[in-house]
Amino acid sequence: MFNKLSSMAYGSFGVSSKALVFCRPWYGSIRDLPFSLRTSTIGHCGCVGAIAAPRNVVKPRKEESRDFSGARRSNKDKSMPWKKLDADEFGIQRSMIPDSTRMVLNKLKKKGFQVYLVGGCVRDLILDRIPKDFDVITTAELKEVRKVFPRCQIVGRRFPICHVYVDDIIIEVSSFSTSARTGKATSKNLRKPAGCDERDYIRWKNCLERDFTVNGLMFDPSENVVYDYIGGVEDLRNSKVRTVSAAKLSFVEDTARILRAIRIAARLGFSLTKDVAISVKELSSSLLRLDPSRIRMEINYMLAYGSAEASLRLLWRFGLMELLLPIQASYLVSQGFRRRDGRSNMLLSLFRNLDRLVAPDRPCNEFLWIGILAFHKALVDQPRNPTVVASFCLAIYSELSLSEAIAIARSNSKQHNSHFQELSGYEKDTADSESKISQQVIKLAESIRSAARKLNDRDYIANAMSEYPQAPGSDMVFLSRPMLERVEKMFGSVRRKRNQEAEDVPSLERRINYKSLALGDFNETRRVFARIVFDTIYPPT
């Protein structure tokens, strides 16, 4: 049995080339795929600048560009027009919209309401990427939406919306009337420009409430029209993240937009406009006043949806990592990492391998990226022999006994990544007795538990950057104790004895159960974690 197992320990956990294609996605077109058949093998990005260049979808041939008087504009006139764009020219097809969302759109339309897709999903459809979710906006009042759908509830106090339940999927539906009541005072008092009809005016005024121009696009699937009132298509064409209002004013109004700017830039490979970049740096300290749950939500969006490495690089580049993740910032400083450093290290490599397995429509639960942070911190505190790390990974991946996992790891002849300072010794050091390696694996598990506790230790976090007094101080704790206790149980223990229900030879080519992964399933999360670590220690050739 050991011969069979050891033969599977080579490469990416012995994963076949077919499986590697599945778990290493890159950008591709989704136009010809029905939504139910799309997988994370497309629409995925791991690092800044690594995305495919925007195709011609952001340069439509058929475009109505008029000012509010209805007259065609001269090319010399630089004032912002409102635009009605043919969705066919962007390559948008109705099959790119999931059935659940189409059902909501169609039902509201049949009731006589205007209804649109809005925000990031329109942006992603134009860029030929898989949206994280699909948001709907309608002229119906929220109470009217609730009458249309029996499984629907109104949520939120400050900005109420409807959650429409279609099977196990939630579709968020907002109302133009609600947006008008809760919007900015400046937009409430806007006068309707001459020549602008009532429908354009309602759409235009709502777009002015948006955070970034690339999120201020609306798509009417029934008419096959994209509406752009604030220059979103132009910024997509130029790969820019620009606020709708002045950046400083926008970030003061909603500080979380600072993190959303980083998230959008990371995911799309875009750059921040000059005023956005300056305001991010100038107002960075205001993030410390955000509610910890809001911080955790935004960090999760950055790290769990396929653009973790790019997000970490941008957080570091703009000086935000010292405030939000000071333990990891201290590590980058100790590595001599510069703000625009293009080099990699073990922390970034771990998240790059996470990015290869998840995507906007197939995210992981936050337990996974928290576990990666704790694991890496444990190795920074005490570097470990690669064989010890491999034994740990095999034990939690397959639920083999620790002795079986050690036997497989010791038989592995593949060279580990020798550039990582977190790994000590050479593969030749496997001559240690099984009991000694076993003790080291157990100590590694204990150190991961200890590292997880540090992520919630305010005093420890406050002192993380103490060796670098020029850095801004932060004691921000946004990970709850119960959450970290779950992480400790997931990654801070190994079986000394075989699970009687475990397979004789673990199936290392099994596909990821993304539904279980998103829900934080104990075993699925452990398996994906082990796969990420193993691919980082022993990079596939």
XYZ file of C-alpha atoms in Angstrom:
541
model
C 0.000 0.000 0.000
C 2.822 2.396 0.834
C 4.210 2.008 -2.699
C 0.864 3.080 -4.137
C 0.581 5.968 -1.732
C 4.130 7.165 -2.181
C 3.724 7.173 -5.946
C 0.851 9.616 -5.472
C 2.834 12.019 -3.319
C 4.772 13.375 -6.268
C 3.980 16.638 -8.021
C 0.887 18.518 -6.937
C -0.148 15.857 -4.429
C 0.040 13.449 -7.320
C -2.779 15.285 -9.104
C -3.090 14.349 -12.757
C -2.630 16.855 -15.564
C -6.393 16.791 -16.095
C -6.989 17.749 -12.477
C -4.312 20.414 -12.636
C -6.126 22.074 -15.519
C -9.242 22.141 -13.356
C -7.557 23.697 -10.349
C -5.363 26.220 -12.162
C -7.840 28.502 -13.932
C -7.053 31.486 -16.131
C -9.188 34.079 -17.863
C -11.299 32.958 -20.755
C -14.545 33.766 -22.492
C -17.874 32.899 -20.920
C -20.013 34.003 -23.831
C -20.570 30.519 -25.246
C -21.200 28.756 -21.930
C -24.546 28.419 -20.194
C -24.189 29.629 -16.626
C -24.735 26.168 -15.139
C -21.682 24.821 -16.988
C -19.263 27.576 -16.090
C -16.475 26.625 -13.715
C -13.632 28.421 -12.033
C -11.378 27.341 -14.871
C -12.196 30.720 -16.363
C -12.636 34.224 -15.124
C -9.865 34.067 -12.553
C -6.834 36.190 -11.681
C -4.000 35.732 -9.255
C -1.863 38.846 -9.327
C -1.722 42.468 -10.398
C -1.202 42.870 -14.105
C -1.689 39.164 -14.783
C -5.117 39.559 -16.327
C -5.939 39.291 -19.970
C -6.066 42.611 -21.749
C -9.611 43.951 -22.048
C -10.969 42.931 -25.407
C -12.920 45.079 -27.824
C -16.045 44.788 -25.716
C -15.137 48.121 -24.169
C -14.957 49.762 -27.556
C -18.445 49.263 -29.028
C -19.038 50.223 -32.629
C -22.695 51.148 -32.224
C -23.172 53.809 -29.630
C -25.639 56.597 -29.091
C -23.798 59.425 -27.354
C -25.931 62.472 -26.674
C -26.061 65.296 -24.188
C -29.222 65.877 -22.197
C -30.701 68.082 -24.874
C -30.726 65.052 -27.184
C -28.286 66.602 -29.647
C -25.279 64.667 -30.849
C -22.029 65.868 -29.300
C -18.980 67.046 -31.119
C -15.777 65.034 -30.552
C -14.235 68.224 -29.201
C -16.888 68.507 -26.509
C -15.427 66.874 -23.406
C -18.467 67.250 -21.154
C -19.830 63.937 -19.873
C -22.637 62.563 -22.069
C -25.195 59.968 -21.187
C -24.855 56.888 -23.307
C -27.162 54.163 -24.530
C -25.017 51.252 -25.656
C -25.877 48.152 -27.658
C -25.140 45.139 -25.403
C -24.444 42.964 -28.468
C -21.361 45.034 -29.127
C -20.022 43.987 -25.726
C -20.695 40.344 -26.454
C -23.236 40.135 -23.615
C -25.708 37.279 -24.052
C -28.718 36.378 -21.944
C -27.227 32.914 -21.353
C -24.539 34.645 -19.264
C -27.218 35.521 -16.688
C -28.103 32.644 -14.327
C -31.610 31.213 -14.463
C -32.427 32.393 -10.932
C -31.649 36.019 -11.789
C -33.503 35.842 -15.108
C -36.560 34.544 -13.307
C -36.537 37.569 -10.973
C -36.022 39.984 -13.871
C -38.803 38.426 -15.950
C -41.379 38.339 -13.164
C -40.864 42.003 -12.292
C -40.945 42.939 -15.969
C -44.242 41.085 -16.494
C -45.745 43.045 -13.591
C -45.014 46.239 -15.531
C -41.925 47.425 -13.623
C -38.688 48.621 -15.145
C -35.903 46.301 -14.068
C -32.130 46.295 -14.630
C -28.934 44.565 -13.655
C -26.654 47.040 -11.938
C -23.172 47.429 -10.512
C -20.255 45.027 -10.605
C -22.086 42.300 -12.505
C -22.560 44.601 -15.526
C -18.905 45.593 -15.334
C -17.846 41.934 -15.297
C -20.159 40.958 -18.149
C -18.648 43.729 -20.275
C -15.155 42.499 -19.407
C -16.205 38.911 -20.204
C -15.662 37.721 -16.636
C -17.772 35.677 -14.273
C -19.565 38.009 -11.827
C -19.442 37.311 -8.104
C -23.184 37.925 -7.925
C -25.989 39.654 -9.814
C -27.741 42.684 -8.313
C -31.132 43.852 -9.567
C -32.690 47.314 -9.336
C -36.317 48.091 -10.164
C -38.884 50.868 -10.199
C -41.067 48.714 -7.944
C -41.290 49.605 -4.268
C -39.776 47.005 -1.957
C -43.228 46.142 -0.646
C -44.337 45.506 -4.221
C -41.324 43.261 -4.798
C -42.317 41.268 -1.725
C -45.814 40.774 -3.157
C -44.368 39.373 -6.391
C -42.151 36.787 -4.690
C -43.516 34.611 -1.882
C -40.021 33.843 -0.573
C -38.772 37.371 -0.065
C -37.812 39.533 2.889
C -36.757 43.154 3.304
C -33.398 43.509 5.074
C -31.310 46.482 6.164
C -32.301 49.635 7.997
C -30.148 52.383 6.536
C -30.223 50.999 2.977
C -33.086 48.484 2.810
C -33.175 45.948 -0.008
C -35.080 42.753 -0.772
C -33.607 39.277 -0.524
C -35.451 37.108 -3.021
C -34.898 33.398 -2.395
C -34.740 31.150 -5.448
C -34.019 27.621 -4.230
C -30.855 28.093 -2.143
C -29.781 31.280 -3.973
C -30.374 34.842 -2.733
C -30.962 37.561 -5.329
C -30.582 41.112 -3.999
C -33.199 43.505 -5.350
C -33.079 47.235 -4.617
C -35.567 49.947 -5.523
C -34.973 53.271 -7.242
C -37.358 54.902 -4.788
C -35.415 53.640 -1.768
C -32.152 54.865 -3.266
C -33.690 58.291 -3.837
C -34.842 58.536 -0.201
C -31.526 57.413 1.294
C -29.220 59.103 -1.204
C -26.910 62.074 -0.858
C -28.433 65.473 -0.265
C -26.620 66.812 -3.315
C -28.178 64.250 -5.643
C -31.648 64.730 -4.147
C -31.615 68.368 -5.236
C -30.414 67.734 -8.788
C -32.474 69.404 -11.482
C -33.531 67.337 -14.441
C -31.510 68.516 -17.440
C -33.359 69.724 -20.481
C -34.113 66.983 -22.982
C -33.663 64.209 -20.442
C -36.712 61.974 -20.157
C -37.969 60.713 -16.791
C -36.498 57.220 -17.145
C -33.044 58.534 -18.002
C -33.232 60.950 -15.112
C -34.065 58.189 -12.606
C -31.257 55.979 -13.875
C -28.771 58.841 -14.025
C -29.531 60.031 -10.503
C -29.095 56.505 -9.146
C -25.735 56.128 -10.892
C -24.506 59.256 -9.140
C -25.012 57.394 -5.834
C -22.534 54.670 -6.822
C -19.029 54.371 -5.426
C -16.945 53.941 -8.602
C -17.663 54.729 -12.232
C -17.037 51.124 -13.320
C -19.792 50.093 -10.880
C -22.216 52.714 -12.211
C -23.410 50.807 -15.281
C -26.936 49.455 -15.838
C -28.033 46.702 -18.176
C -31.581 46.144 -19.402
C -31.665 42.524 -20.679
C -35.141 42.901 -22.211
C -33.998 45.802 -24.399
C -30.403 44.530 -24.635
C -29.102 47.969 -23.699
C -26.312 49.108 -21.367
C -26.675 52.579 -19.843
C -23.543 54.561 -18.959
C -24.106 58.012 -17.479
C -20.822 58.601 -15.614
C -18.032 57.394 -17.890
C -17.809 53.808 -16.657
C -17.093 52.316 -20.069
C -14.315 54.835 -20.664
C -12.667 53.850 -17.364
C -13.009 50.165 -18.264
C -11.302 50.961 -21.537
C -8.468 52.713 -19.670
C -8.298 50.156 -16.818
C -8.902 52.821 -14.167
C -10.624 52.779 -10.776
C -12.230 56.203 -10.359
C -14.723 57.420 -7.769
C -17.987 58.930 -8.990
C -17.558 62.009 -6.796
C -14.247 63.547 -5.681
C -12.181 60.761 -4.122
C -11.565 62.472 -0.802
C -15.231 63.340 -0.391
C -16.275 59.821 -1.419
C -13.961 58.138 1.123
C -15.004 60.459 3.930
C -18.620 59.632 3.134
C -17.927 55.865 3.241
C -14.497 54.813 4.491
C -14.989 51.215 3.360
C -14.721 52.473 -0.222
C -10.957 52.649 0.347
C -10.897 48.869 0.673
C -13.314 48.410 -2.215
C -11.001 50.467 -4.442
C -8.143 48.110 -3.575
C -10.369 45.066 -4.120
C -11.566 46.185 -7.559
C -8.059 47.147 -8.678
C -6.712 43.780 -7.495
C -9.393 41.715 -9.111
C -9.379 43.523 -12.460
C -5.696 44.399 -12.615
C -6.669 48.079 -12.881
C -4.785 51.083 -11.528
C -6.179 53.771 -9.240
C -6.551 57.259 -10.662
C -4.176 59.800 -9.174
C -6.729 61.414 -6.869
C -7.975 58.020 -5.665
C -4.421 56.834 -4.922
C -3.585 60.030 -3.028
C -6.813 59.885 -1.016
C -6.278 56.219 -0.139
C -2.941 57.102 1.431
C -4.100 60.286 3.107
C -7.227 58.762 4.650
C -5.870 55.284 5.417
C -5.943 55.818 9.197
C -9.717 56.350 9.031
C -10.056 52.592 8.412
C -9.354 52.058 12.113
C -12.722 53.623 12.889
C -14.635 51.055 10.828
C -16.559 48.328 12.589
C -14.414 45.147 12.798
C -17.143 43.099 11.105
C -17.037 45.461 8.122
C -13.259 45.121 7.933
C -13.542 41.337 8.032
C -16.143 41.348 5.263
C -13.980 43.489 2.974
C -10.829 41.461 3.699
C -12.782 38.285 2.974
C -13.868 39.688 -0.399
C -10.205 40.349 -1.150
C -8.798 36.989 -0.085
C -11.545 34.425 -0.750
C -12.554 35.150 -4.354
C -9.440 34.585 -6.454
C -7.410 37.795 -6.168
C -5.747 37.376 -2.766
C -2.143 37.803 -3.870
C -2.926 40.951 -5.843
C -4.921 42.342 -2.898
C -2.078 41.747 -0.451
C 0.378 43.434 -2.791
C -1.863 46.490 -3.106
C -2.544 46.660 0.638
C 1.214 46.685 1.122
C 1.881 49.168 -1.676
C -0.551 51.736 -0.262
C 0.456 51.303 3.377
C -2.792 49.651 4.473
C -1.335 46.296 5.527
C 0.357 47.831 8.577
C -3.076 48.904 9.803
C -5.123 45.817 8.959
C -2.613 42.949 8.948
C 0.386 44.228 10.952
C 1.717 40.701 11.609
C 1.995 40.087 7.885
C 3.320 43.615 7.305
C 6.103 42.928 9.813
C 6.989 39.810 7.828
C 7.249 41.759 4.552
C 9.454 44.377 6.209
C 11.725 41.640 7.585
C 12.007 40.293 4.031
C 13.199 43.679 2.773
C 10.068 43.998 0.679
C 9.651 47.372 -1.025
C 6.288 48.973 -1.741
C 6.363 48.147 -5.451
C 8.391 44.965 -5.060
C 7.679 42.432 -7.772
C 9.401 39.571 -5.982
C 7.538 36.791 -4.242
C 7.892 35.030 -0.891
C 6.177 32.190 0.922
C 3.221 34.265 2.142
C 2.411 35.520 -1.354
C 3.032 32.090 -2.870
C 0.523 30.497 -0.500
C -2.143 32.971 -1.547
C -1.200 32.641 -5.206
C -1.926 28.928 -4.933
C -5.199 29.711 -3.167
C -6.109 32.005 -6.079
C -5.603 29.118 -8.494
C -8.307 27.094 -6.780
C -11.042 29.675 -6.163
C -12.888 32.236 -8.286
C -15.543 34.950 -7.893
C -18.363 32.446 -8.328
C -16.578 29.716 -6.349
C -15.120 31.308 -3.230
C -13.744 29.680 -0.121
C -14.929 30.250 3.409
C -12.886 32.676 5.511
C -11.672 29.753 7.636
C -9.322 28.794 4.803
C -7.444 32.075 4.410
C -7.311 32.565 8.182
C -5.786 29.089 8.430
C -3.188 30.043 5.816
C -2.267 33.158 7.817
C -1.931 31.109 11.017
C 0.099 28.377 9.288
C 2.495 30.884 7.772
C 2.908 32.729 11.071
C 3.771 29.412 12.739
C 6.547 28.790 10.187
C 7.875 32.345 10.526
C 8.123 31.871 14.297
C 9.750 28.434 13.913
C 10.949 27.258 10.484
C 10.261 23.572 9.850
C 11.775 20.775 7.816
C 9.882 20.290 4.499
C 9.305 16.629 5.333
C 7.581 17.645 8.558
C 5.346 20.086 6.664
C 4.579 17.483 3.987
C 3.691 14.904 6.644
C 1.345 17.398 8.284
C -0.353 18.167 4.946
C -0.814 14.504 4.028
C -2.224 13.712 7.457
C -4.936 16.375 7.328
C -5.661 15.849 3.631
C -6.306 12.136 3.685
C -7.060 11.334 7.343
C -4.360 8.681 7.236
C -2.572 7.820 10.428
C 0.400 10.045 11.166
C 2.821 7.157 10.615
C 1.363 6.506 7.128
C 1.580 10.210 6.251
C 5.216 10.311 7.394
C 6.037 7.240 5.303
C 4.668 8.917 2.167
C 6.433 12.220 2.894
C 9.783 10.498 3.486
C 9.500 8.646 0.178
C 8.964 11.870 -1.766
C 12.003 12.590 -3.929
C 10.806 15.923 -5.266
C 12.868 19.006 -4.373
C 11.199 21.568 -2.149
C 11.349 25.325 -2.799
C 14.674 26.231 -1.212
C 14.072 30.000 -1.445
C 11.713 30.085 1.515
C 13.357 30.994 4.800
C 10.406 29.395 6.592
C 11.732 25.947 5.606
C 14.768 24.578 7.423
C 17.180 21.804 6.522
C 17.328 19.617 3.445
C 15.328 16.656 2.221
C 18.284 14.449 3.242
C 17.338 15.150 6.868
C 14.623 12.493 6.656
C 16.914 10.000 8.376
C 15.344 11.057 11.688
C 13.287 8.346 13.303
C 9.575 8.212 12.667
C 8.889 9.092 16.295
C 11.043 12.217 16.073
C 9.306 13.408 12.889
C 5.964 12.590 14.489
C 6.794 14.808 17.457
C 7.777 17.642 15.127
C 4.497 17.341 13.182
C 2.531 17.521 16.427
C 4.559 20.572 17.487
C 3.794 22.200 14.130
C 0.081 21.635 14.738
C 0.426 23.145 18.221
C 2.259 26.172 16.817
C -0.551 26.744 14.295
C -3.035 26.826 17.179
C -0.805 29.319 18.988
C -0.475 31.488 15.861
C -4.266 31.511 15.408
C -4.675 32.846 18.952
C -2.220 35.646 18.186
C -4.512 36.881 15.415
C -6.993 37.851 18.129
C -4.463 39.127 20.681
C -4.750 42.909 20.675
C -1.503 43.434 22.598
C 0.432 41.130 20.296
C -0.963 42.821 17.193
C -0.188 46.284 18.607
C 3.456 45.250 19.063
C 3.793 43.445 15.726
C 5.483 46.460 14.127
C 7.335 47.610 17.258
C 10.704 47.056 15.599
C 9.706 49.600 12.958
C 8.752 52.765 14.889
C 8.238 54.737 11.674
C 5.265 52.523 10.821
C 1.750 53.558 11.906
C 0.507 51.789 15.022
C -2.566 49.564 14.966
C -4.265 47.190 17.379
C -7.075 46.369 14.974
C -8.648 42.981 15.781
C -11.325 41.955 13.298
C -11.257 38.171 13.746
C -13.525 36.894 16.518
C -12.446 34.401 19.139
C -15.081 31.762 18.187
C -13.974 31.975 14.554
C -10.329 31.424 15.480
C -11.242 28.539 17.775
C -12.796 26.863 14.738
C -9.596 27.498 12.773
C -7.553 25.969 15.612
C -9.650 22.795 15.447
C -9.379 22.632 11.661
C -5.638 23.037 11.266
C -4.163 22.570 14.726
C -4.575 18.823 15.019
C -3.594 15.612 13.227
C -4.782 12.037 13.656
C -2.303 9.708 15.272
C -4.449 6.746 14.242
C -6.147 6.078 10.935
C -9.790 6.998 10.531
C -11.481 3.629 10.001
C -13.663 5.165 7.290
C -10.693 6.598 5.375
C -9.854 5.186 1.953
C -6.913 2.778 1.707
C -5.470 4.975 -1.030
C -6.672 8.571 -0.814
C -8.216 9.933 -3.981
C -5.984 12.899 -4.640
C -7.594 13.673 -8.003
C -10.985 14.412 -6.492
C -12.578 17.678 -7.518
C -13.215 20.336 -4.954
C -16.732 20.478 -3.573
C -17.130 24.242 -3.831
C -20.451 24.351 -2.047
C -18.897 22.624 0.975
C -15.813 24.821 0.739
C -17.893 28.029 0.741
C -19.802 26.807 3.791
C -16.576 26.105 5.682
C -16.969 22.321 5.769
C -14.330 20.915 8.120
C -12.910 18.174 5.888
C -13.188 20.018 2.561
C -11.436 23.082 3.961
C -8.627 20.942 5.394
C -8.112 19.166 2.079
C -7.899 22.386 0.076
C -5.581 23.898 2.697
C -3.248 20.892 2.478
C -3.288 21.053 -1.313
C -2.311 24.744 -1.251
C 0.527 24.201 1.221
C 1.870 21.157 -0.620
C 1.871 23.012 -3.963
C 3.731 25.879 -2.295
C 6.400 23.705 -0.670
C 6.780 21.434 -3.719
C 5.874 23.583 -6.747
C 4.468 21.528 -9.647
C 6.843 21.398 -12.593
